[in-house]
Amino acid sequence: MKKAAECAEAIKKYNRALVISHIDADGLTSAAVICKALDREGMEYETRFLKKLDKPALDEIADLNAELTIFTDLGSGMVDEISKLHSEVIIADHHQPQKNQHKYHLNPHLFGINGTNELSGSGATYLIAKNMGSNRDLADLAILGAVGDMQDMNARRLVGMNRSIMLEGVDDGVLSFETDIRLFGRQTRPIHKLLEYCTDPYIPGITGDNNNCIQFLSKLGIKLKDGHWSRWIDLNREEKKLIVSEIIQLCLTRQVPAYKVQHLVGEVYTLLKEVEGTELRDASEYSTLLNATARYGHADVGLAVCMGDRGLAYVHARSLLAQHRKNLTEGLKIVNEQGVIELQNLQYFNARDSIYETIVGIIAGMVFSLGRINRNLPIIAFADSDGNIKVSARGTQDMVHLGLNLALALHESAEEVGGVGGGHDIAAGATIPAGAEEEFLKILDVIIGKQLKRLG
Ligand code: C5P
Ligand code: C5P
Ligand code: ZN
């Protein structure tokens, strides 16, 4: 908190700021948190959203000659280079940092706090905003970023500082939390669609089977239509409980592993200022909407929605969301058809130009949770990226417990082949030169083998 206060003080010495952030839900909400705080201070701001922070991007930032530059949800991997800017610099990030520190560098890892599940970029930015003025109501945006980064995935609830921030939001009346089914679309999808699209866990006889879902619900006496299709939020507590317990029963009789069945239930987060029955009301749906903007070059649209635009920007974001959903389905199909190749300590696929580099990581994560691939090996995905190769890697909590650190592994192996990489222990990325994939895989396979203490 001392560091957050120092960062806040430093910011308030200026009249305007350049905000640099990342093109995903956490990056957008981080930017929105700081922009709202700047606005309330009467400060002006300009924003830039980046796929990645590298030397060319930093050169462009330098050319903007800002007196104050605030990096959110990125920056910790480039502290040395950032320090060379002729600008006052604030960094609020949660990616694994370099050893070198900077005066105004707020990153949970520097304080022994886990940046994968205890604090997101938006959470770190919120801590600064809270020190700038009365900004506790921004806790909803901060939590949106954490959920967007799947920080609640392993425990199926927010933990650590994320939890404290969430409770501040509850206190402030902007958030609520409850234990419920953790399926995507509780606010907006018809119930039978909610079940049909459930892939984690894969529910035998339900997942992918529209007719069976309708039958299953009808047998339980659930009213499917009442003017419009009933959604999860239209059900009462007893109906919800009944459906959940029947699904669990079904899974167990069909030998779905207990740990997978557990994924069905956990905490969910509601944004109380938003209208019921819209994507914006549910943290998970809202963050997907945001990913659907920034990852396709429309960060301005996502930011406008975060800043409160419920007109044109919101309409645009919803149409981008529809396309994003199609792209994810299409991407999964491609990986399914193409298959995944196993090495000793990892498995991989190369999507080349068939999947956008900005969503190949999401697809790698989804392939993983579908559970039809080896759960003992991390998955590495390649996609073409402006003449280079984008790498995305995803692991599981079990592997992290065994020693896996994908951020370190990708950083090292990318560097060996002339690329750059980093991220988190459980999820990381890199950019490497085209043609270096095989060499990269060979090095990465050895490093991961050492981390997991496997022979190979
Ligand atoms: O930039 P960055 O911090 O945004 O993104 C974090 C990434 O880590 C997200 O893509 C998220 O899906 C992934 N993640 C994951 N499993 C977790 C936590 C995060 O795949 N348990
Ligand atoms: O792009 P992808 O979703 O696979 O990224 C996973 C994580 O690795 C994200 O947190 C992202 O910010 C990080 N990353 C990084 N350096 C890169 C590429 C990705 O820190 N060169
Ligand atoms: Zn993040």
Coordinates of C-alpha atoms and ligand atoms in Angstrom, one line a residue:
M1 CA 0.0 0.0 0.0
K2 CA 3.0 2.3 0.6
K3 CA 4.1 1.8 -2.9
A4 CA 0.6 2.4 -4.3
A5 CA 0.4 5.7 -2.3
E6 CA 3.8 6.7 -3.7
C7 CA 2.6 6.0 -7.2
A8 CA -0.6 8.0 -6.6
E9 CA 1.3 11.0 -5.3
A10 CA 3.7 10.9 -8.3
I11 CA 0.8 10.9 -10.7
K12 CA -1.0 13.8 -9.1
K13 CA 1.9 16.1 -9.7
Y14 CA 1.0 16.2 -13.4
N15 CA -1.9 17.6 -15.4
R16 CA -2.0 14.9 -18.1
A17 CA -0.9 11.3 -18.6
L18 CA -0.3 8.8 -21.4
V19 CA -1.8 5.4 -20.4
I20 CA -0.3 2.3 -22.1
S21 CA -2.2 -0.9 -21.6
H22 CA -2.7 -4.5 -22.8
I23 CA -5.3 -5.6 -25.4
D24 CA -7.4 -7.9 -23.2
A25 CA -10.1 -7.6 -20.6
D26 CA -7.6 -7.0 -17.8
G27 CA -5.8 -4.4 -19.8
L28 CA -9.0 -2.6 -20.7
T29 CA -10.3 -2.5 -17.2
S30 CA -6.8 -1.4 -15.9
A31 CA -6.9 1.5 -18.3
A32 CA -10.5 2.3 -17.4
V33 CA -9.7 2.3 -13.7
I34 CA -6.8 4.7 -14.1
C35 CA -8.6 6.9 -16.7
K36 CA -11.6 7.3 -14.3
A37 CA -9.3 8.2 -11.5
L38 CA -7.4 10.7 -13.7
D39 CA -10.7 12.2 -14.9
R40 CA -11.9 12.7 -11.3
E41 CA -8.6 14.5 -10.5
G42 CA -9.3 16.8 -13.4
M43 CA -6.4 15.4 -15.3
E44 CA -6.3 14.7 -19.1
Y45 CA -5.3 11.4 -20.6
E46 CA -4.6 9.6 -23.8
T47 CA -4.6 5.8 -24.1
R48 CA -2.7 3.3 -26.3
F49 CA -3.3 -0.4 -26.3
L50 CA -0.6 -2.9 -27.3
K51 CA -0.5 -6.5 -28.3
K52 CA 2.9 -6.7 -26.6
L53 CA 5.4 -4.2 -25.2
D54 CA 8.6 -4.6 -27.2
K55 CA 11.4 -2.3 -28.4
P56 CA 9.6 -0.9 -31.4
A57 CA 6.5 -0.2 -29.3
L58 CA 8.7 1.6 -26.7
D59 CA 10.3 3.7 -29.5
E60 CA 6.8 4.8 -30.6
I61 CA 5.9 5.7 -27.0
A62 CA 9.1 7.7 -26.7
D63 CA 8.1 9.7 -29.7
L64 CA 4.9 10.8 -28.0
N65 CA 7.1 12.8 -25.5
A66 CA 4.7 12.4 -22.6
E67 CA 5.7 13.9 -19.3
L68 CA 3.9 11.1 -17.4
T69 CA 3.4 7.6 -18.8
I70 CA 1.4 5.0 -16.9
F71 CA 1.9 1.4 -17.9
T72 CA -0.9 -0.9 -16.8
D73 CA -1.2 -4.7 -17.1
L74 CA 2.2 -4.7 -18.9
G75 CA 5.7 -3.3 -18.3
S76 CA 7.2 -5.5 -15.7
G77 CA 9.1 -7.5 -18.3
M78 CA 10.7 -4.4 -19.7
V79 CA 11.6 -2.3 -16.7
D80 CA 15.1 -1.6 -17.8
E81 CA 14.1 -0.3 -21.2
I82 CA 11.1 1.7 -19.8
S83 CA 13.4 3.4 -17.3
K84 CA 15.3 4.9 -20.3
L85 CA 12.2 6.9 -21.4
H86 CA 12.4 10.7 -20.9
S87 CA 9.2 10.6 -18.9
E88 CA 8.0 10.0 -15.4
V89 CA 6.9 6.4 -15.4
I90 CA 4.5 4.4 -13.3
I91 CA 4.1 0.7 -13.8
A92 CA 1.1 -1.2 -12.4
D93 CA 1.4 -4.8 -13.6
H94 CA 1.2 -8.4 -12.4
H95 CA 3.4 -10.3 -14.9
Q96 CA 6.6 -11.9 -13.7
P97 CA 9.0 -9.0 -13.3
Q98 CA 12.7 -8.6 -14.1
K99 CA 15.0 -8.4 -11.1
N100 CA 15.6 -4.7 -11.6
Q101 CA 13.2 -2.5 -9.7
H102 CA 11.9 0.9 -10.6
K103 CA 10.8 3.6 -8.1
Y104 CA 7.2 3.5 -9.2
H105 CA 6.8 -0.2 -10.1
L106 CA 3.8 -1.8 -8.4
N107 CA 3.7 -5.5 -9.0
P108 CA 2.4 -8.2 -6.5
H109 CA 5.4 -10.5 -7.2
L110 CA 7.7 -7.8 -5.7
F111 CA 5.8 -8.1 -2.4
G112 CA 5.5 -11.9 -2.2
I113 CA 2.0 -11.9 -3.6
N114 CA 1.0 -14.2 -6.4
G115 CA 0.3 -12.4 -9.7
T116 CA -1.5 -15.4 -11.2
N117 CA -4.4 -15.6 -8.8
E118 CA -4.1 -13.0 -6.0
L119 CA -3.9 -9.7 -8.0
S120 CA -4.5 -8.7 -11.6
G121 CA -3.3 -5.7 -13.6
S122 CA -6.6 -4.0 -12.9
G123 CA -6.3 -4.8 -9.2
A124 CA -2.8 -3.3 -9.0
T125 CA -4.1 -0.2 -10.8
Y126 CA -7.1 0.0 -8.5
L127 CA -4.7 0.1 -5.5
I128 CA -3.1 3.2 -7.0
A129 CA -6.5 4.7 -7.9
K130 CA -7.8 4.2 -4.4
N131 CA -4.8 6.3 -3.2
M132 CA -5.6 9.1 -5.6
G133 CA -9.1 9.8 -4.3
S134 CA -12.5 8.3 -3.5
N135 CA -12.4 5.5 -6.1
R136 CA -13.6 2.4 -4.2
D137 CA -16.5 2.2 -6.6
L138 CA -14.0 1.2 -9.3
A139 CA -13.7 -2.2 -7.6
D140 CA -16.2 -3.6 -10.1
L141 CA -13.8 -2.9 -12.9
A142 CA -10.8 -4.2 -10.9
I143 CA -12.7 -7.5 -10.3
L144 CA -13.7 -7.7 -14.0
G145 CA -10.0 -7.7 -14.9
A146 CA -9.2 -10.4 -12.4
V147 CA -12.0 -12.6 -13.7
G148 CA -11.0 -11.9 -17.3
D149 CA -7.5 -13.2 -16.5
M150 CA -9.2 -16.3 -14.9
Q151 CA -7.6 -15.5 -11.6
D152 CA -10.6 -17.2 -9.9
M153 CA -10.2 -20.4 -12.0
N154 CA -8.2 -22.7 -9.7
A155 CA -10.0 -22.0 -6.4
R156 CA -13.3 -21.3 -8.2
R157 CA -13.4 -18.1 -6.1
L158 CA -11.3 -15.0 -5.8
V159 CA -8.5 -15.2 -3.2
G160 CA -5.9 -13.0 -1.7
M161 CA -5.9 -9.3 -2.5
N162 CA -8.5 -9.9 -5.2
R163 CA -10.9 -11.0 -2.5
S164 CA -10.2 -7.9 -0.4
I165 CA -10.9 -5.7 -3.4
M166 CA -14.1 -7.7 -4.2
L167 CA -15.3 -7.3 -0.7
E168 CA -14.6 -3.5 -0.9
G169 CA -16.9 -3.5 -4.0
V170 CA -19.5 -5.4 -2.1
D171 CA -19.2 -2.8 0.7
D172 CA -19.5 0.0 -1.8
G173 CA -22.6 -1.6 -3.4
V174 CA -21.1 -2.1 -6.8
L175 CA -20.6 -5.9 -6.6
S176 CA -22.2 -9.0 -5.1
F177 CA -21.0 -12.6 -4.9
E178 CA -22.7 -15.9 -4.5
T179 CA -22.1 -19.6 -4.9
D180 CA -23.8 -20.8 -8.1
I181 CA -23.3 -22.8 -11.3
R182 CA -20.1 -21.6 -13.0
L183 CA -21.4 -21.9 -16.6
F184 CA -20.9 -19.2 -19.1
G185 CA -24.0 -17.2 -19.9
R186 CA -26.1 -17.1 -16.7
Q187 CA -27.4 -13.7 -17.6
T188 CA -28.1 -14.0 -21.3
R189 CA -28.4 -17.6 -22.5
P190 CA -31.5 -19.8 -22.4
I191 CA -31.0 -22.4 -19.7
H192 CA -30.9 -25.3 -22.2
K193 CA -28.2 -23.5 -24.2
L194 CA -26.2 -22.9 -21.0
L195 CA -26.1 -26.6 -20.4
E196 CA -25.6 -27.5 -24.1
Y197 CA -22.5 -25.4 -24.3
C198 CA -21.0 -26.7 -21.0
T199 CA -17.5 -28.1 -21.8
D200 CA -15.9 -28.0 -18.4
P201 CA -16.9 -30.6 -17.4
Y202 CA -18.1 -32.4 -20.5
I203 CA -21.5 -33.7 -19.4
P204 CA -22.4 -37.0 -21.2
G205 CA -25.7 -36.8 -22.9
I206 CA -26.0 -33.0 -22.2
T207 CA -23.0 -31.2 -23.7
G208 CA -23.7 -30.6 -27.4
D209 CA -27.2 -32.1 -27.4
N210 CA -29.9 -29.5 -27.7
N211 CA -32.8 -31.9 -27.6
N212 CA -31.5 -33.8 -24.6
C213 CA -31.0 -30.6 -22.7
I214 CA -34.6 -29.6 -23.3
Q215 CA -35.9 -33.0 -22.3
F216 CA -33.7 -33.1 -19.2
L217 CA -35.0 -29.8 -18.0
S218 CA -38.6 -30.5 -18.9
K219 CA -38.5 -33.8 -16.9
L220 CA -37.4 -31.7 -13.9
G221 CA -40.4 -29.6 -14.3
I222 CA -38.5 -26.5 -15.3
K223 CA -40.5 -23.9 -17.3
L224 CA -38.4 -23.3 -20.4
K225 CA -40.4 -20.4 -21.9
D226 CA -42.2 -17.6 -20.3
G227 CA -42.7 -15.1 -23.1
H228 CA -38.9 -15.4 -23.7
W229 CA -36.7 -18.4 -23.1
S230 CA -36.0 -18.7 -19.4
R231 CA -32.4 -17.9 -18.4
W232 CA -30.5 -19.1 -15.4
I233 CA -31.3 -15.8 -13.6
D234 CA -35.0 -16.4 -14.0
L235 CA -34.9 -19.5 -11.9
N236 CA -35.6 -19.6 -8.2
R237 CA -33.1 -21.1 -5.7
E238 CA -34.9 -24.4 -5.5
E239 CA -34.9 -24.9 -9.3
K240 CA -31.2 -24.0 -9.5
K241 CA -30.4 -26.4 -6.7
L242 CA -32.4 -29.2 -8.4
I243 CA -30.7 -28.8 -11.8
V244 CA -27.2 -28.7 -10.2
S245 CA -27.8 -31.8 -8.1
E246 CA -29.3 -33.7 -11.1
I247 CA -26.3 -32.8 -13.3
I248 CA -23.8 -33.8 -10.6
Q249 CA -25.7 -37.1 -10.2
L250 CA -25.6 -37.6 -14.0
C251 CA -21.9 -36.9 -14.2
L252 CA -21.1 -39.3 -11.3
T253 CA -23.1 -42.1 -12.8
R254 CA -21.3 -41.6 -16.1
Q255 CA -17.9 -41.7 -14.5
V256 CA -16.9 -38.1 -14.9
P257 CA -13.9 -37.6 -12.5
A258 CA -14.9 -35.9 -9.3
Y259 CA -12.4 -33.1 -9.7
K260 CA -14.1 -32.2 -13.0
V261 CA -17.6 -32.3 -11.5
Q262 CA -16.4 -29.8 -8.9
H263 CA -15.8 -27.3 -11.7
L264 CA -19.5 -26.9 -12.0
V265 CA -20.0 -24.9 -8.9
G266 CA -18.2 -22.0 -7.4
E267 CA -18.4 -18.3 -6.8
V268 CA -19.8 -15.9 -9.4
Y269 CA -19.7 -12.1 -9.4
T270 CA -22.4 -9.7 -10.3
L271 CA -22.0 -6.1 -11.2
L272 CA -24.8 -4.4 -9.5
K273 CA -24.8 -1.1 -11.5
E274 CA -25.5 -3.1 -14.7
V275 CA -28.9 -4.0 -16.1
E276 CA -30.1 -7.6 -15.3
G277 CA -30.1 -9.9 -18.3
T278 CA -27.2 -8.2 -20.1
E279 CA -23.7 -9.5 -20.5
L280 CA -22.5 -6.6 -18.4
R281 CA -24.2 -7.9 -15.3
D282 CA -22.0 -11.0 -15.0
A283 CA -18.2 -10.6 -14.5
S284 CA -17.4 -13.6 -16.7
E285 CA -19.7 -12.6 -19.6
Y286 CA -18.6 -8.9 -19.4
S287 CA -14.9 -9.8 -19.6
T288 CA -15.6 -12.0 -22.7
L289 CA -17.3 -9.1 -24.3
L290 CA -14.2 -7.0 -23.6
N291 CA -11.9 -9.6 -25.0
A292 CA -14.0 -9.6 -28.1
T293 CA -13.1 -5.9 -28.7
A294 CA -9.5 -5.3 -27.8
R295 CA -8.2 -8.6 -29.2
Y296 CA -9.5 -7.6 -32.6
G297 CA -8.1 -4.1 -32.7
H298 CA -11.1 -2.4 -31.2
A299 CA -9.8 -1.5 -27.7
D300 CA -11.4 1.9 -28.1
V301 CA -14.8 0.2 -28.1
G302 CA -14.1 -1.9 -25.0
L303 CA -12.7 1.1 -23.2
A304 CA -15.7 3.2 -24.0
V305 CA -18.0 0.4 -22.6
C306 CA -15.9 0.3 -19.4
M307 CA -16.1 4.1 -19.1
G308 CA -19.9 3.8 -19.2
D309 CA -21.0 4.1 -22.9
R310 CA -24.2 2.0 -23.2
G311 CA -25.0 3.4 -26.7
L312 CA -23.0 2.9 -29.9
A313 CA -19.9 1.4 -28.3
Y314 CA -22.0 -1.2 -26.5
V315 CA -23.9 -2.2 -29.7
H316 CA -20.6 -2.4 -31.5
A317 CA -19.1 -4.5 -28.7
R318 CA -22.0 -7.0 -28.8
S319 CA -21.6 -7.5 -32.6
L320 CA -17.8 -8.1 -32.0
L321 CA -18.8 -10.6 -29.3
A322 CA -20.9 -12.6 -31.8
Q323 CA -17.9 -12.8 -34.2
H324 CA -15.5 -13.7 -31.3
R325 CA -17.7 -16.7 -30.3
K326 CA -17.7 -17.9 -33.9
N327 CA -13.9 -17.6 -34.1
L328 CA -13.5 -19.6 -30.9
T329 CA -15.7 -22.4 -32.1
E330 CA -13.9 -22.4 -35.4
G331 CA -10.5 -22.4 -33.7
L332 CA -11.4 -25.4 -31.5
K333 CA -12.6 -27.3 -34.6
I334 CA -9.3 -26.6 -36.3
V335 CA -7.3 -27.9 -33.4
N336 CA -9.5 -31.0 -33.1
E337 CA -9.1 -31.9 -36.7
Q338 CA -5.4 -31.1 -36.8
G339 CA -4.6 -32.9 -33.5
V340 CA -1.9 -32.2 -31.0
I341 CA 1.7 -33.6 -31.1
E342 CA 3.3 -34.9 -28.0
L343 CA 7.0 -34.5 -27.1
Q344 CA 8.6 -35.8 -23.9
N345 CA 7.5 -32.9 -21.7
L346 CA 5.0 -30.8 -23.7
Q347 CA 2.4 -31.1 -26.4
Y348 CA 1.8 -28.6 -29.2
F349 CA -0.1 -27.6 -32.3
N350 CA 0.7 -25.1 -35.0
A351 CA -2.3 -23.1 -36.2
R352 CA -0.2 -21.1 -38.7
D353 CA -2.6 -18.5 -40.2
S354 CA -5.8 -20.3 -39.4
I355 CA -6.2 -18.8 -35.9
Y356 CA -5.6 -15.2 -35.0
E357 CA -2.5 -14.8 -32.8
T358 CA -4.5 -12.7 -30.3
I359 CA -6.9 -15.5 -29.5
V360 CA -4.7 -18.6 -30.0
G361 CA -3.9 -18.5 -26.3
I362 CA -7.6 -18.6 -25.4
I363 CA -8.1 -21.6 -27.7
A364 CA -5.1 -23.4 -26.2
G365 CA -6.6 -22.9 -22.8
M366 CA -10.0 -24.2 -24.0
V367 CA -8.5 -27.3 -25.7
F368 CA -7.0 -28.0 -22.4
S369 CA -10.1 -27.7 -20.3
L370 CA -12.1 -29.8 -22.8
G371 CA -10.0 -32.6 -21.3
R372 CA -9.6 -34.7 -24.4
I373 CA -5.9 -34.2 -24.4
N374 CA -3.1 -35.3 -22.1
R375 CA -3.6 -33.5 -18.8
N376 CA 0.0 -34.2 -17.7
L377 CA 1.7 -32.1 -20.3
P378 CA 1.5 -28.3 -20.9
I379 CA 0.2 -27.2 -24.2
I380 CA 2.1 -25.0 -26.6
A381 CA 0.3 -23.2 -29.5
F382 CA 1.9 -21.4 -32.5
A383 CA 0.3 -18.9 -34.8
D384 CA 1.6 -16.6 -37.5
S385 CA 2.3 -13.0 -36.3
D386 CA 3.4 -10.4 -38.9
G387 CA 6.2 -12.5 -40.2
N388 CA 7.1 -13.8 -36.8
I389 CA 5.6 -16.6 -34.7
K390 CA 3.3 -16.1 -31.7
V391 CA 3.6 -18.7 -29.0
S392 CA 1.0 -19.3 -26.3
A393 CA 1.5 -21.8 -23.5
R394 CA -1.0 -23.1 -20.9
G395 CA -0.5 -25.5 -17.9
T396 CA -2.5 -26.7 -15.0
Q397 CA -2.3 -26.0 -11.3
D398 CA -1.1 -29.5 -10.7
M399 CA 1.9 -28.9 -13.0
V400 CA 2.7 -25.6 -11.3
H401 CA 2.7 -27.5 -7.9
L402 CA 5.3 -29.8 -9.5
G403 CA 7.5 -26.9 -10.5
L404 CA 6.2 -25.7 -13.8
N405 CA 6.9 -22.1 -14.5
L406 CA 5.9 -21.3 -18.1
A407 CA 6.9 -17.6 -17.8
L408 CA 10.5 -18.5 -17.0
A409 CA 10.5 -21.4 -19.5
L410 CA 9.2 -19.3 -22.4
H411 CA 11.4 -16.4 -21.5
E412 CA 14.5 -18.5 -21.6
S413 CA 13.7 -20.6 -24.7
A414 CA 12.5 -17.6 -26.7
E415 CA 15.6 -15.7 -25.8
E416 CA 17.8 -18.6 -27.0
V417 CA 16.2 -18.4 -30.5
G418 CA 16.2 -14.6 -30.7
G419 CA 12.7 -13.9 -29.4
V420 CA 11.0 -12.6 -26.3
G421 CA 8.6 -14.2 -23.9
G422 CA 7.1 -14.1 -20.4
G423 CA 3.8 -14.1 -18.5
H424 CA 2.7 -16.2 -15.6
D425 CA 3.7 -19.7 -14.2
I426 CA 0.4 -21.2 -15.5
A427 CA 0.0 -19.2 -18.7
A428 CA 2.7 -17.5 -20.8
G429 CA 3.5 -16.3 -24.3
A430 CA 6.3 -15.4 -26.6
T431 CA 7.2 -14.1 -30.0
I432 CA 9.9 -15.9 -31.9
P433 CA 11.4 -15.6 -35.5
A434 CA 9.6 -17.6 -38.2
G435 CA 11.3 -21.0 -38.8
A436 CA 12.6 -21.2 -35.2
E437 CA 9.7 -23.3 -34.0
E438 CA 11.5 -26.7 -33.9
E439 CA 14.6 -25.3 -32.2
F440 CA 12.4 -23.5 -29.7
L441 CA 10.4 -26.6 -28.9
K442 CA 13.6 -28.6 -28.4
I443 CA 14.9 -26.1 -25.9
L444 CA 11.5 -25.7 -24.2
D445 CA 11.0 -29.4 -23.9
V446 CA 14.3 -29.7 -21.9
I447 CA 13.6 -26.7 -19.7
I448 CA 10.1 -27.9 -18.8
G449 CA 11.5 -31.4 -18.2
K450 CA 14.0 -29.9 -15.7
Q451 CA 11.2 -27.8 -14.0
L452 CA 9.1 -30.9 -13.6
K453 CA 12.2 -33.0 -12.7
R454 CA 11.3 -35.4 -15.5
L455 CA 14.1 -37.2 -17.4
G456 CA 14.2 -36.3 -21.0
Ligands
C5P1 O1 -1.9 -10.8 -19.9 P1 -2.3 -11.8 -19.0 O2 -2.1 -11.5 -17.6 O3 -3.5 -11.1 -19.4 O4 -3.3 -13.0 -19.1 C1 -3.4 -14.0 -18.2 C2 -3.6 -15.2 -19.0 O5 -3.5 -16.3 -18.1 C3 -5.0 -15.3 -19.5 O6 -5.0 -15.6 -20.9 C4 -5.7 -16.4 -18.7 O7 -6.6 -17.1 -19.5 C5 -4.5 -17.3 -18.4 N1 -4.8 -18.1 -17.1 C6 -5.0 -19.4 -17.3 N2 -5.2 -20.2 -16.1 C7 -5.2 -19.6 -14.9 C8 -5.0 -18.2 -14.8 C9 -4.8 -17.5 -15.9 O8 -4.9 -19.9 -18.4 N3 -5.5 -20.4 -13.9
C5P2 O1 -0.9 -14.3 -25.5 P1 -1.2 -15.3 -24.4 O2 -2.6 -15.2 -23.9 O3 -0.8 -16.7 -24.6 O4 -0.4 -14.8 -23.1 C1 -0.3 -15.5 -21.9 C2 0.3 -14.6 -20.9 O5 1.7 -14.3 -21.2 C3 -0.3 -13.2 -20.8 O6 -0.3 -12.9 -19.5 C4 0.6 -12.3 -21.6 O7 0.5 -11.0 -21.2 C5 1.9 -12.9 -21.3 N1 2.9 -12.7 -22.4 C6 4.1 -12.1 -22.1 N2 5.1 -11.8 -23.0 C7 4.9 -12.2 -24.3 C8 3.7 -12.9 -24.7 C9 2.7 -13.1 -23.7 O8 4.3 -11.7 -20.9 N3 5.8 -12.0 -25.2
ZN3 ZN -3.4 -9.2 -16.9

